[in-house]
Tab-separated table of C-alpha atoms in Angstrom:
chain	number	residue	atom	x	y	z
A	407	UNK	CA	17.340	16.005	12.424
A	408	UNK	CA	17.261	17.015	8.701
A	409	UNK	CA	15.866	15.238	6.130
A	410	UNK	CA	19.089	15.135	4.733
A	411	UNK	CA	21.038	13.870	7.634
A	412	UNK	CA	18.838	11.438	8.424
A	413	UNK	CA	19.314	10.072	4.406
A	414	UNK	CA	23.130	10.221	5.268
A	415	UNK	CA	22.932	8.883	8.443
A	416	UNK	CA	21.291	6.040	6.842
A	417	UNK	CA	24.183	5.503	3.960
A	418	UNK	CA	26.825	5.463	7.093
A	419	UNK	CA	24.995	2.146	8.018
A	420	UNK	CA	25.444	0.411	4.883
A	421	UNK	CA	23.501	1.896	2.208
A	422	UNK	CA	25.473	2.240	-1.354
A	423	UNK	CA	24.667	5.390	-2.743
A	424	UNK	CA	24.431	5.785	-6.768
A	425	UNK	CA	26.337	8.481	-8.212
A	426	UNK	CA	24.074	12.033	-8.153
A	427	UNK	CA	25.121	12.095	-11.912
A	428	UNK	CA	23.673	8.873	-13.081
A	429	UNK	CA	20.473	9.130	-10.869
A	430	UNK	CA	18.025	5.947	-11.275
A	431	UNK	CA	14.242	6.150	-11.096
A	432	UNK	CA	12.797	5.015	-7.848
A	433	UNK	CA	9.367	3.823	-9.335
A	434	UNK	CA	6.734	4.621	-6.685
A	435	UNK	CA	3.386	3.426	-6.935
A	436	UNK	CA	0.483	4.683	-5.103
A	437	UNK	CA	-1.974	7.764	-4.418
A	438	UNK	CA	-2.149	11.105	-4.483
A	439	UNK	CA	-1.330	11.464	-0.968
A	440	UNK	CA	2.087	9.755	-1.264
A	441	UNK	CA	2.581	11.981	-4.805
A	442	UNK	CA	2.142	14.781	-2.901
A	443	UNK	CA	4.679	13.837	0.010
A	444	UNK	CA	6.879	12.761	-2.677
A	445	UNK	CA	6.493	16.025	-4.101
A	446	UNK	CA	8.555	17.644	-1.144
A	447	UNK	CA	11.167	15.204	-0.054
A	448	UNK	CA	11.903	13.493	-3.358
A	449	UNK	CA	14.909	16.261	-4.349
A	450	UNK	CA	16.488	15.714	-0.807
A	451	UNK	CA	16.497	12.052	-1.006
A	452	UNK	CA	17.897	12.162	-4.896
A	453	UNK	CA	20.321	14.700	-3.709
A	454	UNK	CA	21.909	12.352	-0.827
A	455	UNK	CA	21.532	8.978	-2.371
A	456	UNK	CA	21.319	9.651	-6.067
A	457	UNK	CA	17.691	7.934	-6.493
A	458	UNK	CA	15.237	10.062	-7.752
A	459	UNK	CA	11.787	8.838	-6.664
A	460	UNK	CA	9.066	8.912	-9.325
A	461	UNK	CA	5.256	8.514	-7.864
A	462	UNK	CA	3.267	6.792	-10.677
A	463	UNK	CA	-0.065	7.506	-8.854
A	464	UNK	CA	-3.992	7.015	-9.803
A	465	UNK	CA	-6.412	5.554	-7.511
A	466	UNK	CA	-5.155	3.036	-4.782
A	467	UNK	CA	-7.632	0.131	-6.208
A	468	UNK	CA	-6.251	0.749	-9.560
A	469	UNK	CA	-2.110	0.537	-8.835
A	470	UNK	CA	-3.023	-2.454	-7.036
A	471	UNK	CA	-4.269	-4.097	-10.295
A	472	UNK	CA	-1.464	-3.199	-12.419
A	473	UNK	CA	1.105	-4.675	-9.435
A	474	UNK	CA	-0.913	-7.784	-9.844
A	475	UNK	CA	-0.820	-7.553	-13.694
A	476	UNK	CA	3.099	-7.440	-13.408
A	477	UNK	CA	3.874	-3.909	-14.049
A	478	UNK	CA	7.462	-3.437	-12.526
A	479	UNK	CA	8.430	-0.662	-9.775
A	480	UNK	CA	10.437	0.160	-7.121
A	481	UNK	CA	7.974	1.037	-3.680
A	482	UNK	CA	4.478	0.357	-3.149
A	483	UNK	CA	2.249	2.561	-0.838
A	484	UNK	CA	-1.308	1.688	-0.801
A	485	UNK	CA	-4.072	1.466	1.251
A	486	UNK	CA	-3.070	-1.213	4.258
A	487	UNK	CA	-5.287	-4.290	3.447
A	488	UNK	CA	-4.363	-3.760	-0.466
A	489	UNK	CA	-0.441	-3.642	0.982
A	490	UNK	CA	-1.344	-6.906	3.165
A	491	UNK	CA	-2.744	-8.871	-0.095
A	492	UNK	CA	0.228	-7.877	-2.590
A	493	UNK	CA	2.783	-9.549	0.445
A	494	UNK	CA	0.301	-12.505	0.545
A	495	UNK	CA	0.218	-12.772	-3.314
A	496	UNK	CA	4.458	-12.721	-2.972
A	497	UNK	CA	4.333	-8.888	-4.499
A	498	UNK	CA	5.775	-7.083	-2.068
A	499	UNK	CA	8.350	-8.103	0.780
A	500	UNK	CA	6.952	-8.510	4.250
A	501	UNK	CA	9.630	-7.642	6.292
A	502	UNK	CA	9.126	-4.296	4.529
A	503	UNK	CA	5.696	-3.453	5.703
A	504	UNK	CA	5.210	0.170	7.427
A	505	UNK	CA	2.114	1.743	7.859
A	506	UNK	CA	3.501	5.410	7.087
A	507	UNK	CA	0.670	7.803	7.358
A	508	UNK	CA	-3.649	7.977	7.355
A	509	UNK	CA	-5.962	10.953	6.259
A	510	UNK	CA	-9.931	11.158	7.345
A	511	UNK	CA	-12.096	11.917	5.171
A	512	UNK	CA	-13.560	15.210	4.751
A	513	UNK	CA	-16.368	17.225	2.570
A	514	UNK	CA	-15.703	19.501	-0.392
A	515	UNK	CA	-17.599	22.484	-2.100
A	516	UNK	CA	-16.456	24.681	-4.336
A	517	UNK	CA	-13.963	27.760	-3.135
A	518	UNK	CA	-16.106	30.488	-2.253
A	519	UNK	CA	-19.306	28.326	-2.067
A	520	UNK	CA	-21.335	28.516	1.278
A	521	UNK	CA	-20.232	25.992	3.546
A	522	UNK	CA	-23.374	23.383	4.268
A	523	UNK	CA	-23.554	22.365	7.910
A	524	UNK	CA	-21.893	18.778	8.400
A	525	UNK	CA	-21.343	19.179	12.131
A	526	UNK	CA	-23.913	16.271	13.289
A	527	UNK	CA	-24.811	13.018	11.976
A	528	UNK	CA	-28.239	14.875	11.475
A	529	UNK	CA	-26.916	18.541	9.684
A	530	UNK	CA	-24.535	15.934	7.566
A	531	UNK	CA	-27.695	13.016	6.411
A	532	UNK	CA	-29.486	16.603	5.438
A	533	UNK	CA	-26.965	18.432	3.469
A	534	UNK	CA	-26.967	15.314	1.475
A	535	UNK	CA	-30.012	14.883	0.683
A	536	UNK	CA	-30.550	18.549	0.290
A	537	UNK	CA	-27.781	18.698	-2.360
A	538	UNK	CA	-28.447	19.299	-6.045
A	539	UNK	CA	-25.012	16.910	-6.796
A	540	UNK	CA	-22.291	14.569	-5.201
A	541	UNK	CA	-19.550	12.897	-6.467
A	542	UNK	CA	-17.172	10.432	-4.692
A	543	UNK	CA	-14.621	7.822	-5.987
A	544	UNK	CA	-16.659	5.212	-7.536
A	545	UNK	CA	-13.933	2.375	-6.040
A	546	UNK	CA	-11.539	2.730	-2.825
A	547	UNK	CA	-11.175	2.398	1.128
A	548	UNK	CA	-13.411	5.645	1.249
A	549	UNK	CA	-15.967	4.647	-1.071
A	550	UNK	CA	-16.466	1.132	0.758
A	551	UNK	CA	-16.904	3.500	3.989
A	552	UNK	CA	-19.208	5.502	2.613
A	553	UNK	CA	-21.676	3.506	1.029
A	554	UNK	CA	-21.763	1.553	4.137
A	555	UNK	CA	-22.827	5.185	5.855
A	556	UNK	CA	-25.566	6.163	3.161
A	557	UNK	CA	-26.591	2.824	3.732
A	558	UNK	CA	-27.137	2.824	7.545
A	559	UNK	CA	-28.508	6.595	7.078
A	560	UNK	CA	-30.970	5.038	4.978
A	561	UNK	CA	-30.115	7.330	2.302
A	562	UNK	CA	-28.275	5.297	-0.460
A	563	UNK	CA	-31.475	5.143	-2.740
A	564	UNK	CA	-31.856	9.292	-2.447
A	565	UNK	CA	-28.091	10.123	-3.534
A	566	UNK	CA	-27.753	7.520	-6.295
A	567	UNK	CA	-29.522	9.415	-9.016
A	568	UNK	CA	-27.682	13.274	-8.275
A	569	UNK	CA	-24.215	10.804	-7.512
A	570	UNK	CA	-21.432	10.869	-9.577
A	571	UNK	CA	-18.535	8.333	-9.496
A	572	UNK	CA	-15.458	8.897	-11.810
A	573	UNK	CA	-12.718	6.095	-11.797
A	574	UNK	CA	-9.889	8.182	-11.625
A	575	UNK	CA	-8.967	11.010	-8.564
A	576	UNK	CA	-10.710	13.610	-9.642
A	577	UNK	CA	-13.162	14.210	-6.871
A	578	UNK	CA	-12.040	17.257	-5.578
A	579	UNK	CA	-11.483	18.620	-9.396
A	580	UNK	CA	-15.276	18.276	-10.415
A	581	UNK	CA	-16.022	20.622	-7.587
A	582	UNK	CA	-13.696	22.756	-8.001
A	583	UNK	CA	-14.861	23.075	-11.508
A	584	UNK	CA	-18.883	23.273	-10.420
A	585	UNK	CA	-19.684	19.770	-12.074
A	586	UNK	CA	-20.875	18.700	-8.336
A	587	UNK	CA	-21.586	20.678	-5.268
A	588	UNK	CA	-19.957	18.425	-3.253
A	589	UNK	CA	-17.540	15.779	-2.947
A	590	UNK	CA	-16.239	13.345	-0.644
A	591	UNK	CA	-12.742	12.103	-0.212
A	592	UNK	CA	-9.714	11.328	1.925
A	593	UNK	CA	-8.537	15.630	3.469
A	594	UNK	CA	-5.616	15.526	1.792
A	595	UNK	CA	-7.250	15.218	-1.657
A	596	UNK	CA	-9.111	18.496	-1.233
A	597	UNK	CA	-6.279	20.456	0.280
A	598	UNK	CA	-4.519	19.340	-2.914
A	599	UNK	CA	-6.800	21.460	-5.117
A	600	UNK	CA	-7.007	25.294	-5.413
A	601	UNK	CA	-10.320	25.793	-6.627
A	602	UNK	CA	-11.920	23.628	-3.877
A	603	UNK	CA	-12.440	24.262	-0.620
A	604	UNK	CA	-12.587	21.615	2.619
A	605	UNK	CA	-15.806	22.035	4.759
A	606	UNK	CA	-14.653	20.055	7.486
A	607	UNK	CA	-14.365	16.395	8.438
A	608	UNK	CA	-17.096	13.731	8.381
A	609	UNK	CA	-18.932	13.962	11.681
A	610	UNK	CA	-16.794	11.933	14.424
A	611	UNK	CA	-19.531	8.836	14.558
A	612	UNK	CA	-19.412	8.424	11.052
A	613	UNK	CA	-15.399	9.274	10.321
A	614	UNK	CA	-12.913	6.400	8.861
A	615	UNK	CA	-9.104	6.961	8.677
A	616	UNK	CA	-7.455	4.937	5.517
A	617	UNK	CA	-4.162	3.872	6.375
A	618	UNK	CA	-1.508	4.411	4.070
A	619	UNK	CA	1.189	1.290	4.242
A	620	UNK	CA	4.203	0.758	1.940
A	621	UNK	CA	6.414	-1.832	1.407
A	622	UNK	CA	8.944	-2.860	-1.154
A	623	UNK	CA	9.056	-4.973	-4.850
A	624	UNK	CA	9.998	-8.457	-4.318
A	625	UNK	CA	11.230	-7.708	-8.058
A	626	UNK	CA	12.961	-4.605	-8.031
A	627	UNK	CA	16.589	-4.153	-8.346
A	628	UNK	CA	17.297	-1.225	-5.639
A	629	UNK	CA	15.178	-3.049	-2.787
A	630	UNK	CA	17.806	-1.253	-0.854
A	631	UNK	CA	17.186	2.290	-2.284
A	632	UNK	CA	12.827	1.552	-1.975
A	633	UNK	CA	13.600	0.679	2.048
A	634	UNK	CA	16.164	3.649	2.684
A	635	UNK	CA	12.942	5.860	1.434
A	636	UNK	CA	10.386	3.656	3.951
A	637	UNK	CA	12.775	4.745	6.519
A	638	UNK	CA	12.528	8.158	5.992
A	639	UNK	CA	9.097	8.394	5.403
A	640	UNK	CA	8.562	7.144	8.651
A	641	UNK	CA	11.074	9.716	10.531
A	642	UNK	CA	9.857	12.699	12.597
A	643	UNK	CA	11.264	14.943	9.902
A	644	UNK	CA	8.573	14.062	7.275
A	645	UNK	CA	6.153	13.258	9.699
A	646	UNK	CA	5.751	17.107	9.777
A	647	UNK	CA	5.373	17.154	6.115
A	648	UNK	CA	2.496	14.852	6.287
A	649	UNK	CA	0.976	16.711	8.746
A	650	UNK	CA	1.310	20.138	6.498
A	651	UNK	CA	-0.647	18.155	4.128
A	652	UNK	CA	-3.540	17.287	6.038
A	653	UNK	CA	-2.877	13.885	7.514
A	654	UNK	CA	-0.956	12.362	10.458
A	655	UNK	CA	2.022	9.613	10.594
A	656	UNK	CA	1.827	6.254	11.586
């Protein structure tokens, strides 16, 4: 089934469309990962229920603070635990919960850079250390992973002086532009840039899939509109998107 069918399927059951010519702002907050979802099936779902979503996105961590500051939107999708403590805190409605997607994280270098060897546990502790620079998010589901890794590699002490950790999503940019060599972060978030290039996966011992989980305003005024999108984004139809875009459905 279309995208679009299933989006008209869905109005046949009760959902009130706006009028296509006075289109409201669905206010999505989250990632890049649901920006660049968003990115493909946004103009299908303004087209059959006259909503156009509109991802506000930075890093995870971050749109979680500024739901808890009281910014207003529409959808949430964050990281799961960061979902499961705006429902606790009464931010987001529980019966709207849906873990919609995860990504692995994987290894950047720069396009047309030699690829390092990161097939082992071994080849990945010594392209680290062997590495002239790294960057990685300095806060997020990854980051928490990963120092726990360089940590139990006994390598944390090695990589913090050549280890760079911006606040915003811009691993993947700093290699591209040669201001690391490499850089760790969820697949999706290389794949995303041009000018960098994915080496692979962590090695499977060491690998951690973030789950991606949205759920709706307990404030927003088209609660019905932010659900109609959860159900989409959890239909077979855009589960192939978010596998195009390096990650799998939930």
């Amino acid at each position: 089934m279309t995208v679009y069918r299933i989006l008209v399927a869905a109005a046949a059951f009760g959902f009130v469309l706006c009028s296509s010519a006075y289109a409201a702002e669905l206010k999505i907050f989250g990632s890049r990962v649901t920006k660049m979802v968003i990115a493909d099936i946004g103009p299908q779902f303004e087209q059959a229920t006259g909503y156009k979503p509109v991802v506000v996105s930075d890093v995870a961590a971050v749109m979680k603070r500024r739901i808890e500051s009281g910014e207003p939107f529409d959808l949430a999708v964050l990281v799961d635990f960061q979902t499961d403590d705006l429902i606790k805190a009464g931010k987001l409605i529980a019966t709207t919960r849906a873990d919609v997607m995860k990504a692995g994280i994987g290894v950047a270098v720069r396009r047309g850079a030699p690829k390092p060897d990161i097939s082992t546990v071994d080849a990945f502790k010594q392209t680290l250390l062997s590495a002239k620079s790294l960057v990685y998010l300095r806060e997020g589901a990854s980051t928490r992973h990963l120092n726990r890794v360089f940590d139990d590699l006994g390598i944390a002490d090695a990589l913090r002086s050549k280890t760079t950790q911006p606040m915003t999503e811009s691993v993947s940019e700093m290699v591209a532009q040669g201001d690391a060599e490499l850089g760790i972060i969820v697949t999706p978030n290389i794949l995303s840039v041009p000018g960098a290039e994915l080496v692979g996966p962590l090695p499977p011992e060491l690998q951690s899939y973030i789950v991606f989980t949205a759920a709706v305003s307990a404030q927003s005024p088209y609660q019905e509109a932010a659900a109609a999108l959860i159900k989409l984004l959890k239909s077979s139809s855009v589960g192939t998107v978010i596998r195009a875009k390096g990650m799998e459905p939930e």
